[in-house]
């Protein structure tokens, strides 16, 4: 089949590697793509958030399947425009993508579906914010209601910081702090049938020891040897199936990738957030371990054939990815720095560009993610850090403790 992949980040590079490895994918076109994706796909230019432009490109390249990577095109209704042309599309409708596009909408769906999550208030005024902060006490969790590229959430003990973030955002959801290790679970769904992938853990904070501000994610690993055996089964039963049923009942079935961000609290797994697409950088590790052909899986979900899809197959061992970020990220990142070592196998491009002279340069906050597998987590971790050692990017930084707690057995659920 011919597959058109939309997006240009690390998640899309990981998806491109997975799709290119699927023998059923005869031709892979990525738009707009990035220099890493260019090694495995044919690149086309497109404004990813323009529904008409993406749909026209899908028709032009005679795509059998369109895979939409990022959230912004989904929320903009790109999947609807593609499907309106009669082309199979992996990614939820604009209406269903509100599960990610609005924190308040997601909370409303969770409440209606009886999904375990933190108590919360939707606030717009200073008085509402103050009342919510008083109710929960520190640490305060203040979330921008809209899309914020993974940086709309402030978790802080400092009341002034919490109040300022609420004021900056305008409309926020203020939530009970959920204590416990975090897990990301990706679920591929056609709206009715649902197939969970392997749970992974990402590292949201910028600095070692989970210090510093929240980022889009600084690294990830899988599998989670410390997670309870019944975790996936429980989350599917308590969270995923009720949420999918609620979305169908509302007339906006959710088909695509449901990302469930969880905290494993003393009272069981509770939802921290839903996303409407694969998470970055967890995708890098989950897909590195997936043995089932990715294109076939996504095509089955896009054509309502998931109920009959064979059980997923996984490679033995573990995978680790370490993000190499630009100088000053997650603040305004410096871009245009020359990168060496970016072409090593396993190095996923998240924010890179080709300069006119052909040099590979940084073009975003998260620049690369060094991804490796190994016979066990320690081996995968060592291999990922060896890849990082082979990269140079002036002023860059990365965490040195990705997957370390799990390797040392310091994480318990
Ligand atoms: P989100 O964008 O909702 O995933 O939030 C980003 C990060 O903020 C999460 O990965 C958590 O580390 C943290 N966070 C969000 N909500 C909560 C919560 N209710 N309790 C504790 N930490 C949270």
PDB file of N, CA and C and ligand atoms in Angstrom, residues 103 141 143 150 153 155 175-178 182 204 214 272-273, ligand 1:
ATOM      1  N   UNK A 103      -8.655  20.134  27.841  1.00  0.00           N
ATOM      2  CA  UNK A 103      -8.549  19.384  29.104  1.00  0.00           C
ATOM      3  C   UNK A 103      -9.923  19.308  29.775  1.00  0.00           C
ATOM      4  N   UNK A 141      -1.492  21.751  40.704  1.00  0.00           N
ATOM      5  CA  UNK A 141      -1.444  21.296  39.308  1.00  0.00           C
ATOM      6  C   UNK A 141      -2.373  22.205  38.500  1.00  0.00           C
ATOM      7  N   UNK A 143      -3.407  23.420  34.629  1.00  0.00           N
ATOM      8  CA  UNK A 143      -3.274  23.012  33.226  1.00  0.00           C
ATOM      9  C   UNK A 143      -3.979  23.988  32.304  1.00  0.00           C
ATOM     10  N   UNK A 150       2.634  20.090  25.137  1.00  0.00           N
ATOM     11  CA  UNK A 150       3.231  19.411  26.286  1.00  0.00           C
ATOM     12  C   UNK A 150       3.792  20.348  27.342  1.00  0.00           C
ATOM     13  N   UNK A 153       1.307  22.626  31.366  1.00  0.00           N
ATOM     14  CA  UNK A 153       1.029  22.192  32.733  1.00  0.00           C
ATOM     15  C   UNK A 153       2.111  22.682  33.681  1.00  0.00           C
ATOM     16  N   UNK A 155       3.277  22.186  37.624  1.00  0.00           N
ATOM     17  CA  UNK A 155       3.124  21.480  38.902  1.00  0.00           C
ATOM     18  C   UNK A 155       4.105  22.152  39.861  1.00  0.00           C
ATOM     19  N   UNK A 175      -6.201  20.787  39.214  1.00  0.00           N
ATOM     20  CA  UNK A 175      -6.451  19.383  39.494  1.00  0.00           C
ATOM     21  C   UNK A 175      -5.749  18.923  40.757  1.00  0.00           C
ATOM     22  N   UNK A 176      -6.325  17.941  41.366  1.00  0.00           N
ATOM     23  CA  UNK A 176      -5.724  17.236  42.491  1.00  0.00           C
ATOM     24  C   UNK A 176      -4.366  16.663  42.054  1.00  0.00           C
ATOM     25  N   UNK A 177      -3.353  16.759  42.887  1.00  0.00           N
ATOM     26  CA  UNK A 177      -2.043  16.174  42.582  1.00  0.00           C
ATOM     27  C   UNK A 177      -2.146  14.656  42.700  1.00  0.00           C
ATOM     28  N   UNK A 178      -1.691  13.969  41.653  1.00  0.00           N
ATOM     29  CA  UNK A 178      -1.714  12.501  41.662  1.00  0.00           C
ATOM     30  C   UNK A 178      -0.306  11.998  41.918  1.00  0.00           C
ATOM     31  N   UNK A 182       4.589   7.436  36.803  1.00  0.00           N
ATOM     32  CA  UNK A 182       3.767   7.677  35.612  1.00  0.00           C
ATOM     33  C   UNK A 182       4.009   6.621  34.556  1.00  0.00           C
ATOM     34  N   UNK A 204       9.355  13.733  31.945  1.00  0.00           N
ATOM     35  CA  UNK A 204       8.821  15.032  31.530  1.00  0.00           C
ATOM     36  C   UNK A 204       9.706  16.208  31.956  1.00  0.00           C
ATOM     37  N   UNK A 214       8.737  21.324  33.272  1.00  0.00           N
ATOM     38  CA  UNK A 214       8.184  20.303  32.384  1.00  0.00           C
ATOM     39  C   UNK A 214       8.607  20.583  30.948  1.00  0.00           C
ATOM     40  N   UNK A 272      -3.953  10.929  34.070  1.00  0.00           N
ATOM     41  CA  UNK A 272      -3.412  12.288  34.140  1.00  0.00           C
ATOM     42  C   UNK A 272      -3.841  13.065  32.906  1.00  0.00           C
ATOM     43  N   UNK A 273      -3.802  12.400  31.772  1.00  0.00           N
ATOM     44  CA  UNK A 273      -4.236  13.079  30.544  1.00  0.00           C
ATOM     45  C   UNK A 273      -4.519  12.057  29.457  1.00  0.00           C
TER      46      UNK A 273
HETATM   47  P1  LIG B   1      -0.046  16.586  31.006  1.00  0.00           P
HETATM   48  O1  LIG B   1       0.266  17.521  29.870  1.00  0.00           O
HETATM   49  O2  LIG B   1      -1.437  16.679  31.517  1.00  0.00           O
HETATM   50  O3  LIG B   1       0.457  15.201  30.754  1.00  0.00           O
HETATM   51  O4  LIG B   1       0.909  17.014  32.194  1.00  0.00           O
HETATM   52  C1  LIG B   1       2.285  17.047  32.040  1.00  0.00           C
HETATM   53  C2  LIG B   1       2.943  16.448  33.245  1.00  0.00           C
HETATM   54  O5  LIG B   1       2.559  17.171  34.414  1.00  0.00           O
HETATM   55  C3  LIG B   1       2.528  15.024  33.521  1.00  0.00           C
HETATM   56  O6  LIG B   1       3.269  14.093  32.790  1.00  0.00           O
HETATM   57  C4  LIG B   1       2.817  14.933  34.992  1.00  0.00           C
HETATM   58  O7  LIG B   1       4.206  14.746  35.226  1.00  0.00           O
HETATM   59  C5  LIG B   1       2.439  16.268  35.484  1.00  0.00           C
HETATM   60  N1  LIG B   1       1.045  16.246  35.950  1.00  0.00           N
HETATM   61  C6  LIG B   1      -0.052  16.564  35.245  1.00  0.00           C
HETATM   62  N2  LIG B   1      -1.168  16.403  35.976  1.00  0.00           N
HETATM   63  C7  LIG B   1      -0.767  15.955  37.180  1.00  0.00           C
HETATM   64  C8  LIG B   1      -1.464  15.603  38.390  1.00  0.00           C
HETATM   65  N3  LIG B   1      -2.785  15.704  38.515  1.00  0.00           N
HETATM   66  N4  LIG B   1      -0.718  15.179  39.427  1.00  0.00           N
HETATM   67  C9  LIG B   1       0.629  15.070  39.328  1.00  0.00           C
HETATM   68  N5  LIG B   1       1.339  15.410  38.228  1.00  0.00           N
HETATM   69  C10 LIG B   1       0.650  15.853  37.172  1.00  0.00           C
END
